[in-house]
Structure formats: C-alpha cells, structure tokens
Amino acid sequence: MALSDEELERYARHIVLPQVGGVGQNKLKAANIAVVGAGGIGSGVIPALAGAGIGRLTIIDDDVVEVANLHRQPLFSEGDAGRPKADLATEFVRRLNGFVETSPVRKRIDPGNARALLAGHDLVLDGSDNFATRLAVSDACVALGIPLVSAAAVQFQAQVGLFRAQPCYRCFVGDAFDADDCDNCAELGVLGALAATAGSFAALLAINTVVGVGGNQAGKVHLFDGEKLEWRTIEIPPDRGCKACRGNP
Ligand SMILES: [Zn+2]
C-alpha cells in the first residue's frame, strides 16, 4: 500500500521521524481502530487519531450532546446540543482528514453486543465514562485478542493503560463494578483540561502501539495527578483467577 503524493505531503512531519518513516505511516493507514466514547476522552483521542492518518475509525457512542459536556468536549459546540455524539464526531473526522474512512455506531456497548461491535478492529480505545461499559469492552477485547487502550479521567485524576491478553483491564479493577454502573463524571466532576490530557496520552499510546514505537507497554497503567502535575506508572499483576483473561499467555 503506497502513500500518494498528497499523503506524503500531509504526513511529512511524521514521515521525517526516524521512529515512524514511510513504513510507520503505512501502518497507521492500514490500522482499523474502534473508539468507544466520543466524550471528554474522545475529544482528545479522535482528532489526534484522525490527524495521524489512521485508515479506519469506528466511533461508538449512544449519547447526545448536553450543554454540561461542552467544558471538556471540544468536538462539539453550543448549537450541537441534543444531537448524537457519534454522528458529530464522524463529521468532524471527515472535515479534518478525507483520507480516513469513518463510521458512527449509535449504540451503548454491553456484554451482549460488545464482541460483534468490536470484531475486526486492530485496536480498541475505550474512553467511556462507566465501569459496566469498560468491563464489557475489555472482556470482548480479551476474547477477540484485540489490544485495548483504556483511558479515564475524574476530578483531577487520570489513568491510561494498554492491555493485551493478560493482564487485562478486569485484572486491574476486579469484578465489583459489574453490578455498579456508576457514571463518575456526572457525580464527581472532572476538570475539562484533564480529560484532554488523558485523551492525548491515550492517542499517543495507541499510535505508538500501531507503529511499534517504545517497546511493549502492555500491562502498565499511567496515572496522572492533575494537582501535583505528576505522572507515575504502575505495573498491573495478572490476576490468575481473572474470569476474562485466565489461561491467556
Ligand atoms: Zn484479566
């Protein structure tokens, strides 16, 4: 798959990077990524992935824009209130980069539909706002063998991690949240710029994973303290009894 002259010009500042080059840019073009959640995290992720030239983006979100979203979701503007986020985010991608094929899915992911919606993607980036969705996404990614970048932000705390085979996201958070579909942003608040920080970091992790930059980052979770302005990284131990990834290598 060769890059056209127009693509070579468009991605020149990527291609000049020794870690990316034409080979890396072609990997981005060949990649098929599902983004779960077009909210605060998605507002950082979606422009970065579309700008980077990811070949196919599926944007999954069942929500509509509310005025209280606008402080952290710059994909949308005041006139968008009441419109579906997945449709608006897809329109944004088309305006930004005509080389990206994109499609909206206006559905809420749950354990019953997650595998069908995520199958066929090379990587899933989850920026959803509740544990029920995150666990459904993670369990499907484990079953399908798809690497998962998971990102979340609440109050002044953000976390971003890459999960592949084992440990999985469920090893990290456990099973307690299966029954507790808490929407932490609505209840606890979140600083808008912090969601953007987590989204940008998650997009970087996804791009590095696709291109193969920075070695294997799977099983690490990066935690950001938005008050101290400090990142720290923890390694997640595999849960040998995990009901999702037990038995995976
Ligand atoms: Zn697990």
PDB file of C-alpha atoms and ligand atoms in Angstrom:
ATOM      1  CA  MET A   1       0.000   0.000   0.000  1.00  0.00           C
ATOM      2  CA  ALA A   2       1.809   3.105  -1.241  1.00  0.00           C
ATOM      3  CA  LEU A   3       1.202   6.610   0.079  1.00  0.00           C
ATOM      4  CA  SER A   4       0.050   9.138  -2.532  1.00  0.00           C
ATOM      5  CA  ASP A   5       1.931  12.407  -3.115  1.00  0.00           C
ATOM      6  CA  GLU A   6      -0.854  14.181  -1.224  1.00  0.00           C
ATOM      7  CA  GLU A   7      -0.446  11.840   1.754  1.00  0.00           C
ATOM      8  CA  LEU A   8       3.358  12.199   1.671  1.00  0.00           C
ATOM      9  CA  GLU A   9       2.923  15.971   1.923  1.00  0.00           C
ATOM     10  CA  ARG A  10       0.222  15.756   4.575  1.00  0.00           C
ATOM     11  CA  TYR A  11       2.169  13.420   6.856  1.00  0.00           C
ATOM     12  CA  ALA A  12       5.643  14.870   6.140  1.00  0.00           C
ATOM     13  CA  ARG A  13       6.306  15.726   9.825  1.00  0.00           C
ATOM     14  CA  HIS A  14       5.533  12.126  10.772  1.00  0.00           C
ATOM     15  CA  ILE A  15       7.490  10.556   7.948  1.00  0.00           C
ATOM     16  CA  VAL A  16      10.620  12.567   8.780  1.00  0.00           C
ATOM     17  CA  LEU A  17      10.673  10.955  12.249  1.00  0.00           C
ATOM     18  CA  PRO A  18      13.097   8.012  12.259  1.00  0.00           C
ATOM     19  CA  GLN A  19      10.733   6.074  14.567  1.00  0.00           C
ATOM     20  CA  VAL A  20       7.850   6.438  12.083  1.00  0.00           C
ATOM     21  CA  GLY A  21       9.016   6.966   8.494  1.00  0.00           C
ATOM     22  CA  GLY A  22       7.026   5.794   5.496  1.00  0.00           C
ATOM     23  CA  VAL A  23       6.750   2.305   6.963  1.00  0.00           C
ATOM     24  CA  GLY A  24       5.160   3.601  10.175  1.00  0.00           C
ATOM     25  CA  GLN A  25       2.819   5.933   8.303  1.00  0.00           C
ATOM     26  CA  ASN A  26       1.669   2.971   6.231  1.00  0.00           C
ATOM     27  CA  LYS A  27       0.958   1.025   9.431  1.00  0.00           C
ATOM     28  CA  LEU A  28      -1.227   3.916  10.605  1.00  0.00           C
ATOM     29  CA  LYS A  29      -3.013   3.940   7.235  1.00  0.00           C
ATOM     30  CA  ALA A  30      -3.612   0.193   7.475  1.00  0.00           C
ATOM     31  CA  ALA A  31      -4.961   0.405  11.040  1.00  0.00           C
ATOM     32  CA  ASN A  32      -8.627  -0.054  11.883  1.00  0.00           C
ATOM     33  CA  ILE A  33      -9.389   1.415  15.326  1.00  0.00           C
ATOM     34  CA  ALA A  34     -12.629   1.496  17.303  1.00  0.00           C
ATOM     35  CA  VAL A  35     -13.067   4.456  19.669  1.00  0.00           C
ATOM     36  CA  VAL A  36     -15.608   3.778  22.414  1.00  0.00           C
ATOM     37  CA  GLY A  37     -16.967   7.036  23.777  1.00  0.00           C
ATOM     38  CA  ALA A  38     -16.975  10.392  21.987  1.00  0.00           C
ATOM     39  CA  GLY A  39     -16.930  12.419  25.200  1.00  0.00           C
ATOM     40  CA  GLY A  40     -14.118  14.159  27.059  1.00  0.00           C
ATOM     41  CA  ILE A  41     -11.518  11.447  26.375  1.00  0.00           C
ATOM     42  CA  GLY A  42     -12.811  11.008  22.826  1.00  0.00           C
ATOM     43  CA  SER A  43     -12.450  14.735  22.190  1.00  0.00           C
ATOM     44  CA  GLY A  44      -8.706  14.323  22.712  1.00  0.00           C
ATOM     45  CA  VAL A  45      -8.429  10.955  21.017  1.00  0.00           C
ATOM     46  CA  ILE A  46     -10.490  11.381  17.852  1.00  0.00           C
ATOM     47  CA  PRO A  47      -8.784  14.493  16.405  1.00  0.00           C
ATOM     48  CA  ALA A  48      -5.344  13.022  17.185  1.00  0.00           C
ATOM     49  CA  LEU A  49      -6.079   9.670  15.515  1.00  0.00           C
ATOM     50  CA  ALA A  50      -7.796  11.277  12.518  1.00  0.00           C
ATOM     51  CA  GLY A  51      -4.974  13.780  12.099  1.00  0.00           C
ATOM     52  CA  ALA A  52      -2.396  10.990  12.327  1.00  0.00           C
ATOM     53  CA  GLY A  53      -3.950   9.207   9.353  1.00  0.00           C
ATOM     54  CA  ILE A  54      -5.447   6.120  10.974  1.00  0.00           C
ATOM     55  CA  GLY A  55      -7.043   4.368   7.995  1.00  0.00           C
ATOM     56  CA  ARG A  56     -10.382   3.446   9.551  1.00  0.00           C
ATOM     57  CA  LEU A  57     -12.079   4.836  12.659  1.00  0.00           C
ATOM     58  CA  THR A  58     -15.299   3.443  14.103  1.00  0.00           C
ATOM     59  CA  ILE A  59     -16.815   5.829  16.653  1.00  0.00           C
ATOM     60  CA  ILE A  60     -19.189   4.175  19.114  1.00  0.00           C
ATOM     61  CA  ASP A  61     -21.357   6.331  21.381  1.00  0.00           C
ATOM     62  CA  ASP A  62     -25.070   6.256  22.178  1.00  0.00           C
ATOM     63  CA  ASP A  63     -25.213   9.672  23.834  1.00  0.00           C
ATOM     64  CA  VAL A  64     -26.333  13.106  22.674  1.00  0.00           C
ATOM     65  CA  VAL A  65     -24.574  16.389  23.381  1.00  0.00           C
ATOM     66  CA  GLU A  66     -25.569  18.222  26.557  1.00  0.00           C
ATOM     67  CA  VAL A  67     -24.561  21.752  27.474  1.00  0.00           C
ATOM     68  CA  ALA A  68     -22.739  20.407  30.568  1.00  0.00           C
ATOM     69  CA  ASN A  69     -20.442  18.402  28.238  1.00  0.00           C
ATOM     70  CA  LEU A  70     -19.032  21.447  26.473  1.00  0.00           C
ATOM     71  CA  HIS A  71     -16.386  22.338  29.085  1.00  0.00           C
ATOM     72  CA  ARG A  72     -14.467  19.151  28.233  1.00  0.00           C
ATOM     73  CA  GLN A  73     -15.715  18.035  24.812  1.00  0.00           C
ATOM     74  CA  PRO A  74     -14.424  20.491  22.186  1.00  0.00           C
ATOM     75  CA  LEU A  75     -15.565  18.163  19.385  1.00  0.00           C
ATOM     76  CA  PHE A  76     -18.938  19.854  19.898  1.00  0.00           C
ATOM     77  CA  SER A  77     -20.268  23.394  20.053  1.00  0.00           C
ATOM     78  CA  GLU A  78     -23.308  25.128  21.511  1.00  0.00           C
ATOM     79  CA  GLY A  79     -25.558  24.510  18.526  1.00  0.00           C
ATOM     80  CA  ASP A  80     -24.970  20.737  18.801  1.00  0.00           C
ATOM     81  CA  ALA A  81     -26.997  20.220  21.991  1.00  0.00           C
ATOM     82  CA  GLY A  82     -29.339  17.270  21.554  1.00  0.00           C
ATOM     83  CA  ARG A  83     -27.513  15.814  18.525  1.00  0.00           C
ATOM     84  CA  PRO A  84     -25.836  12.356  18.581  1.00  0.00           C
ATOM     85  CA  LYS A  85     -22.158  12.496  19.519  1.00  0.00           C
ATOM     86  CA  ALA A  86     -21.180   9.599  17.250  1.00  0.00           C
ATOM     87  CA  ASP A  87     -22.581  11.378  14.187  1.00  0.00           C
ATOM     88  CA  LEU A  88     -20.973  14.718  15.086  1.00  0.00           C
ATOM     89  CA  ALA A  89     -17.594  13.120  15.816  1.00  0.00           C
ATOM     90  CA  THR A  90     -17.722  11.302  12.475  1.00  0.00           C
ATOM     91  CA  GLU A  91     -18.497  14.582  10.691  1.00  0.00           C
ATOM     92  CA  PHE A  92     -15.514  16.138  12.487  1.00  0.00           C
ATOM     93  CA  VAL A  93     -13.200  13.373  11.237  1.00  0.00           C
ATOM     94  CA  ARG A  94     -14.432  13.796   7.656  1.00  0.00           C
ATOM     95  CA  ARG A  95     -13.804  17.550   7.786  1.00  0.00           C
ATOM     96  CA  LEU A  96     -10.326  17.060   9.265  1.00  0.00           C
ATOM     97  CA  ASN A  97      -8.969  14.261   7.083  1.00  0.00           C
ATOM     98  CA  GLY A  98     -10.597  12.939   3.942  1.00  0.00           C
ATOM     99  CA  PHE A  99      -8.147  10.007   3.874  1.00  0.00           C
ATOM    100  CA  VAL A 100      -9.753   8.493   6.980  1.00  0.00           C
ATOM    101  CA  GLU A 101     -12.709   6.172   6.474  1.00  0.00           C
ATOM    102  CA  THR A 102     -15.036   6.608   9.416  1.00  0.00           C
ATOM    103  CA  SER A 103     -18.421   5.416  10.549  1.00  0.00           C
ATOM    104  CA  PRO A 104     -20.609   6.138  13.580  1.00  0.00           C
ATOM    105  CA  VAL A 105     -22.261   3.479  15.734  1.00  0.00           C
ATOM    106  CA  ARG A 106     -25.042   4.946  17.889  1.00  0.00           C
ATOM    107  CA  LYS A 107     -25.190   2.089  20.366  1.00  0.00           C
ATOM    108  CA  ARG A 108     -24.314   1.544  24.004  1.00  0.00           C
ATOM    109  CA  ILE A 109     -21.810  -1.292  24.345  1.00  0.00           C
ATOM    110  CA  ASP A 110     -22.865  -4.068  26.712  1.00  0.00           C
ATOM    111  CA  PRO A 111     -21.798  -7.692  27.258  1.00  0.00           C
ATOM    112  CA  GLY A 112     -24.367  -8.821  24.674  1.00  0.00           C
ATOM    113  CA  ASN A 113     -23.157  -6.740  21.717  1.00  0.00           C
ATOM    114  CA  ALA A 114     -19.513  -5.914  22.513  1.00  0.00           C
ATOM    115  CA  ARG A 115     -17.894  -8.733  20.543  1.00  0.00           C
ATOM    116  CA  ALA A 116     -19.969  -8.094  17.431  1.00  0.00           C
ATOM    117  CA  LEU A 117     -19.292  -4.341  17.506  1.00  0.00           C
ATOM    118  CA  LEU A 118     -15.543  -4.636  18.164  1.00  0.00           C
ATOM    119  CA  ALA A 119     -14.639  -7.658  15.983  1.00  0.00           C
ATOM    120  CA  GLY A 120     -12.382  -6.877  13.045  1.00  0.00           C
ATOM    121  CA  HIS A 121     -10.611  -3.909  14.628  1.00  0.00           C
ATOM    122  CA  ASP A 122      -6.838  -3.886  15.172  1.00  0.00           C
ATOM    123  CA  LEU A 123      -7.039  -1.854  18.380  1.00  0.00           C
ATOM    124  CA  VAL A 124      -9.802  -0.553  20.632  1.00  0.00           C
ATOM    125  CA  LEU A 125      -9.506   2.733  22.505  1.00  0.00           C
ATOM    126  CA  ASP A 126     -12.007   2.983  25.333  1.00  0.00           C
ATOM    127  CA  GLY A 127     -12.793   6.442  26.676  1.00  0.00           C
ATOM    128  CA  SER A 128     -16.220   5.578  28.061  1.00  0.00           C
ATOM    129  CA  ASP A 129     -17.385   7.020  31.368  1.00  0.00           C
ATOM    130  CA  ASN A 130     -18.614   4.000  33.336  1.00  0.00           C
ATOM    131  CA  PHE A 131     -17.286   0.669  34.584  1.00  0.00           C
ATOM    132  CA  ALA A 132     -20.006  -1.510  33.056  1.00  0.00           C
ATOM    133  CA  THR A 133     -19.030  -0.361  29.561  1.00  0.00           C
ATOM    134  CA  ARG A 134     -15.292  -0.548  30.288  1.00  0.00           C
ATOM    135  CA  LEU A 135     -15.566  -4.136  31.532  1.00  0.00           C
ATOM    136  CA  ALA A 136     -17.775  -5.200  28.599  1.00  0.00           C
ATOM    137  CA  VAL A 137     -15.250  -3.662  26.196  1.00  0.00           C
ATOM    138  CA  SER A 138     -12.309  -5.270  27.992  1.00  0.00           C
ATOM    139  CA  ASP A 139     -13.864  -8.742  28.136  1.00  0.00           C
ATOM    140  CA  ALA A 140     -14.659  -8.566  24.400  1.00  0.00           C
ATOM    141  CA  CYS A 141     -11.112  -7.416  23.577  1.00  0.00           C
ATOM    142  CA  VAL A 142      -9.674 -10.336  25.584  1.00  0.00           C
ATOM    143  CA  ALA A 143     -11.980 -12.803  23.796  1.00  0.00           C
ATOM    144  CA  LEU A 144     -11.187 -11.337  20.363  1.00  0.00           C
ATOM    145  CA  GLY A 145      -7.432 -10.933  21.003  1.00  0.00           C
ATOM    146  CA  ILE A 146      -7.544  -7.163  20.335  1.00  0.00           C
ATOM    147  CA  PRO A 147      -5.201  -4.803  22.231  1.00  0.00           C
ATOM    148  CA  LEU A 148      -7.090  -2.279  24.368  1.00  0.00           C
ATOM    149  CA  VAL A 149      -6.074   1.234  25.343  1.00  0.00           C
ATOM    150  CA  SER A 150      -8.237   2.268  28.281  1.00  0.00           C
ATOM    151  CA  ALA A 151      -8.421   5.877  29.454  1.00  0.00           C
ATOM    152  CA  ALA A 152     -10.388   7.586  32.189  1.00  0.00           C
ATOM    153  CA  ALA A 153     -10.469  10.942  33.938  1.00  0.00           C
ATOM    154  CA  VAL A 154     -12.325  12.025  37.051  1.00  0.00           C
ATOM    155  CA  GLN A 155     -11.892  15.125  39.205  1.00  0.00           C
ATOM    156  CA  PHE A 156      -8.113  15.812  38.983  1.00  0.00           C
ATOM    157  CA  GLN A 157      -7.035  12.181  38.369  1.00  0.00           C
ATOM    158  CA  ALA A 158      -6.434  10.477  35.025  1.00  0.00           C
ATOM    159  CA  GLN A 159      -5.357   6.965  34.121  1.00  0.00           C
ATOM    160  CA  VAL A 160      -4.325   5.463  30.799  1.00  0.00           C
ATOM    161  CA  GLY A 161      -3.168   1.904  30.161  1.00  0.00           C
ATOM    162  CA  LEU A 162      -2.567  -0.654  27.429  1.00  0.00           C
ATOM    163  CA  PHE A 163      -3.917  -4.159  27.971  1.00  0.00           C
ATOM    164  CA  ARG A 164      -3.114  -7.127  25.756  1.00  0.00           C
ATOM    165  CA  ALA A 165      -4.064 -10.752  26.556  1.00  0.00           C
ATOM    166  CA  GLN A 166      -3.029 -10.770  30.231  1.00  0.00           C
ATOM    167  CA  PRO A 167      -3.214  -8.793  32.475  1.00  0.00           C
ATOM    168  CA  CYS A 168      -6.500  -7.317  31.235  1.00  0.00           C
ATOM    169  CA  TYR A 169      -8.491  -4.311  32.469  1.00  0.00           C
ATOM    170  CA  ARG A 170     -10.559  -6.660  34.646  1.00  0.00           C
ATOM    171  CA  CYS A 171      -7.356  -7.831  36.398  1.00  0.00           C
ATOM    172  CA  PHE A 172      -6.781  -4.143  37.198  1.00  0.00           C
ATOM    173  CA  VAL A 173     -10.199  -3.171  38.587  1.00  0.00           C
ATOM    174  CA  GLY A 174     -11.724  -6.517  39.627  1.00  0.00           C
ATOM    175  CA  ASP A 175     -15.303  -7.705  39.306  1.00  0.00           C
ATOM    176  CA  ALA A 176     -17.035  -5.434  41.823  1.00  0.00           C
ATOM    177  CA  PHE A 177     -18.024  -2.884  39.183  1.00  0.00           C
ATOM    178  CA  ASP A 178     -20.067  -5.376  37.123  1.00  0.00           C
ATOM    179  CA  ALA A 179     -23.068  -4.537  39.272  1.00  0.00           C
ATOM    180  CA  ASP A 180     -22.333  -0.836  39.726  1.00  0.00           C
ATOM    181  CA  ASP A 181     -22.813   1.195  36.577  1.00  0.00           C
ATOM    182  CA  CYS A 182     -21.655   4.451  38.113  1.00  0.00           C
ATOM    183  CA  ASP A 183     -21.115   7.424  35.871  1.00  0.00           C
ATOM    184  CA  ASN A 184     -18.309   9.044  37.767  1.00  0.00           C
ATOM    185  CA  CYS A 185     -18.044  12.264  35.716  1.00  0.00           C
ATOM    186  CA  ALA A 186     -21.624  13.257  36.361  1.00  0.00           C
ATOM    187  CA  GLU A 187     -21.396  12.501  40.071  1.00  0.00           C
ATOM    188  CA  LEU A 188     -17.860  13.552  40.921  1.00  0.00           C
ATOM    189  CA  GLY A 189     -16.960  16.182  38.344  1.00  0.00           C
ATOM    190  CA  VAL A 190     -13.914  16.360  36.109  1.00  0.00           C
ATOM    191  CA  LEU A 191     -11.607  19.167  35.092  1.00  0.00           C
ATOM    192  CA  GLY A 192     -12.029  19.702  31.358  1.00  0.00           C
ATOM    193  CA  ALA A 193      -8.334  20.072  30.575  1.00  0.00           C
ATOM    194  CA  LEU A 194      -7.614  16.836  32.455  1.00  0.00           C
ATOM    195  CA  ALA A 195      -9.879  14.864  30.115  1.00  0.00           C
ATOM    196  CA  ALA A 196      -7.950  16.374  27.200  1.00  0.00           C
ATOM    197  CA  THR A 197      -4.650  15.340  28.827  1.00  0.00           C
ATOM    198  CA  ALA A 198      -5.836  11.753  29.229  1.00  0.00           C
ATOM    199  CA  GLY A 199      -7.221  11.688  25.688  1.00  0.00           C
ATOM    200  CA  SER A 200      -3.997  12.968  24.127  1.00  0.00           C
ATOM    201  CA  PHE A 201      -1.932  10.481  26.128  1.00  0.00           C
ATOM    202  CA  ALA A 202      -4.236   7.635  25.091  1.00  0.00           C
ATOM    203  CA  ALA A 203      -3.975   8.625  21.422  1.00  0.00           C
ATOM    204  CA  LEU A 204      -0.180   8.698  21.710  1.00  0.00           C
ATOM    205  CA  LEU A 205      -0.172   5.245  23.296  1.00  0.00           C
ATOM    206  CA  ALA A 206      -2.440   3.917  20.528  1.00  0.00           C
ATOM    207  CA  ILE A 207      -0.294   5.436  17.761  1.00  0.00           C
ATOM    208  CA  ASN A 208       2.922   4.120  19.330  1.00  0.00           C
ATOM    209  CA  THR A 209       1.333   0.680  19.626  1.00  0.00           C
ATOM    210  CA  VAL A 210       0.276   0.650  15.959  1.00  0.00           C
ATOM    211  CA  VAL A 211       3.651   1.905  14.709  1.00  0.00           C
ATOM    212  CA  GLY A 212       5.678  -0.184  17.182  1.00  0.00           C
ATOM    213  CA  VAL A 213       7.399   2.685  19.000  1.00  0.00           C
ATOM    214  CA  GLY A 214       8.592   2.425  22.594  1.00  0.00           C
ATOM    215  CA  GLY A 215       8.595  -1.324  23.136  1.00  0.00           C
ATOM    216  CA  ASN A 216       5.881  -3.322  24.835  1.00  0.00           C
ATOM    217  CA  GLN A 217       3.762  -1.065  27.071  1.00  0.00           C
ATOM    218  CA  ALA A 218       1.105  -3.699  27.823  1.00  0.00           C
ATOM    219  CA  GLY A 219       0.185  -4.227  31.476  1.00  0.00           C
ATOM    220  CA  LYS A 220       1.250  -0.756  32.605  1.00  0.00           C
ATOM    221  CA  VAL A 221      -1.147   1.916  33.810  1.00  0.00           C
ATOM    222  CA  HIS A 222      -0.050   5.539  33.751  1.00  0.00           C
ATOM    223  CA  LEU A 223      -1.610   7.701  36.462  1.00  0.00           C
ATOM    224  CA  PHE A 224      -1.704  11.481  36.291  1.00  0.00           C
ATOM    225  CA  ASP A 225      -2.266  13.755  39.257  1.00  0.00           C
ATOM    226  CA  GLY A 226      -3.673  16.986  37.861  1.00  0.00           C
ATOM    227  CA  GLU A 227      -2.996  18.935  41.060  1.00  0.00           C
ATOM    228  CA  LYS A 228       0.658  17.959  41.519  1.00  0.00           C
ATOM    229  CA  LEU A 229       1.050  17.728  37.726  1.00  0.00           C
ATOM    230  CA  GLU A 230       2.872  14.407  38.051  1.00  0.00           C
ATOM    231  CA  TRP A 231       2.698  11.145  36.107  1.00  0.00           C
ATOM    232  CA  ARG A 232       3.561   7.804  37.654  1.00  0.00           C
ATOM    233  CA  THR A 233       3.458   4.325  36.168  1.00  0.00           C
ATOM    234  CA  ILE A 234       2.343   1.123  37.853  1.00  0.00           C
ATOM    235  CA  GLU A 235       2.653  -2.436  36.565  1.00  0.00           C
ATOM    236  CA  ILE A 236      -0.553  -4.462  36.836  1.00  0.00           C
ATOM    237  CA  PRO A 237      -0.018  -8.009  38.115  1.00  0.00           C
ATOM    238  CA  PRO A 238      -2.038 -10.655  36.215  1.00  0.00           C
ATOM    239  CA  ASP A 239      -4.969 -11.956  38.256  1.00  0.00           C
ATOM    240  CA  ARG A 240      -4.566 -15.739  37.952  1.00  0.00           C
ATOM    241  CA  GLY A 241      -8.250 -16.181  38.744  1.00  0.00           C
ATOM    242  CA  CYS A 242      -9.487 -13.481  36.346  1.00  0.00           C
ATOM    243  CA  LYS A 243     -12.683 -14.641  34.694  1.00  0.00           C
ATOM    244  CA  ALA A 244     -11.807 -12.859  31.450  1.00  0.00           C
ATOM    245  CA  CYS A 245      -8.136 -13.497  30.725  1.00  0.00           C
ATOM    246  CA  ARG A 246      -7.331 -16.553  32.844  1.00  0.00           C
ATOM    247  CA  GLY A 247      -5.460 -19.028  30.680  1.00  0.00           C
ATOM    248  CA  ASN A 248      -4.204 -16.418  28.211  1.00  0.00           C
ATOM    249  CA  PRO A 249      -0.439 -16.298  27.703  1.00  0.00           C
TER     250      PRO A 249
HETATM  251 ZN    ZN B   1      -7.745 -10.363  33.416  1.00  0.00          ZN
END
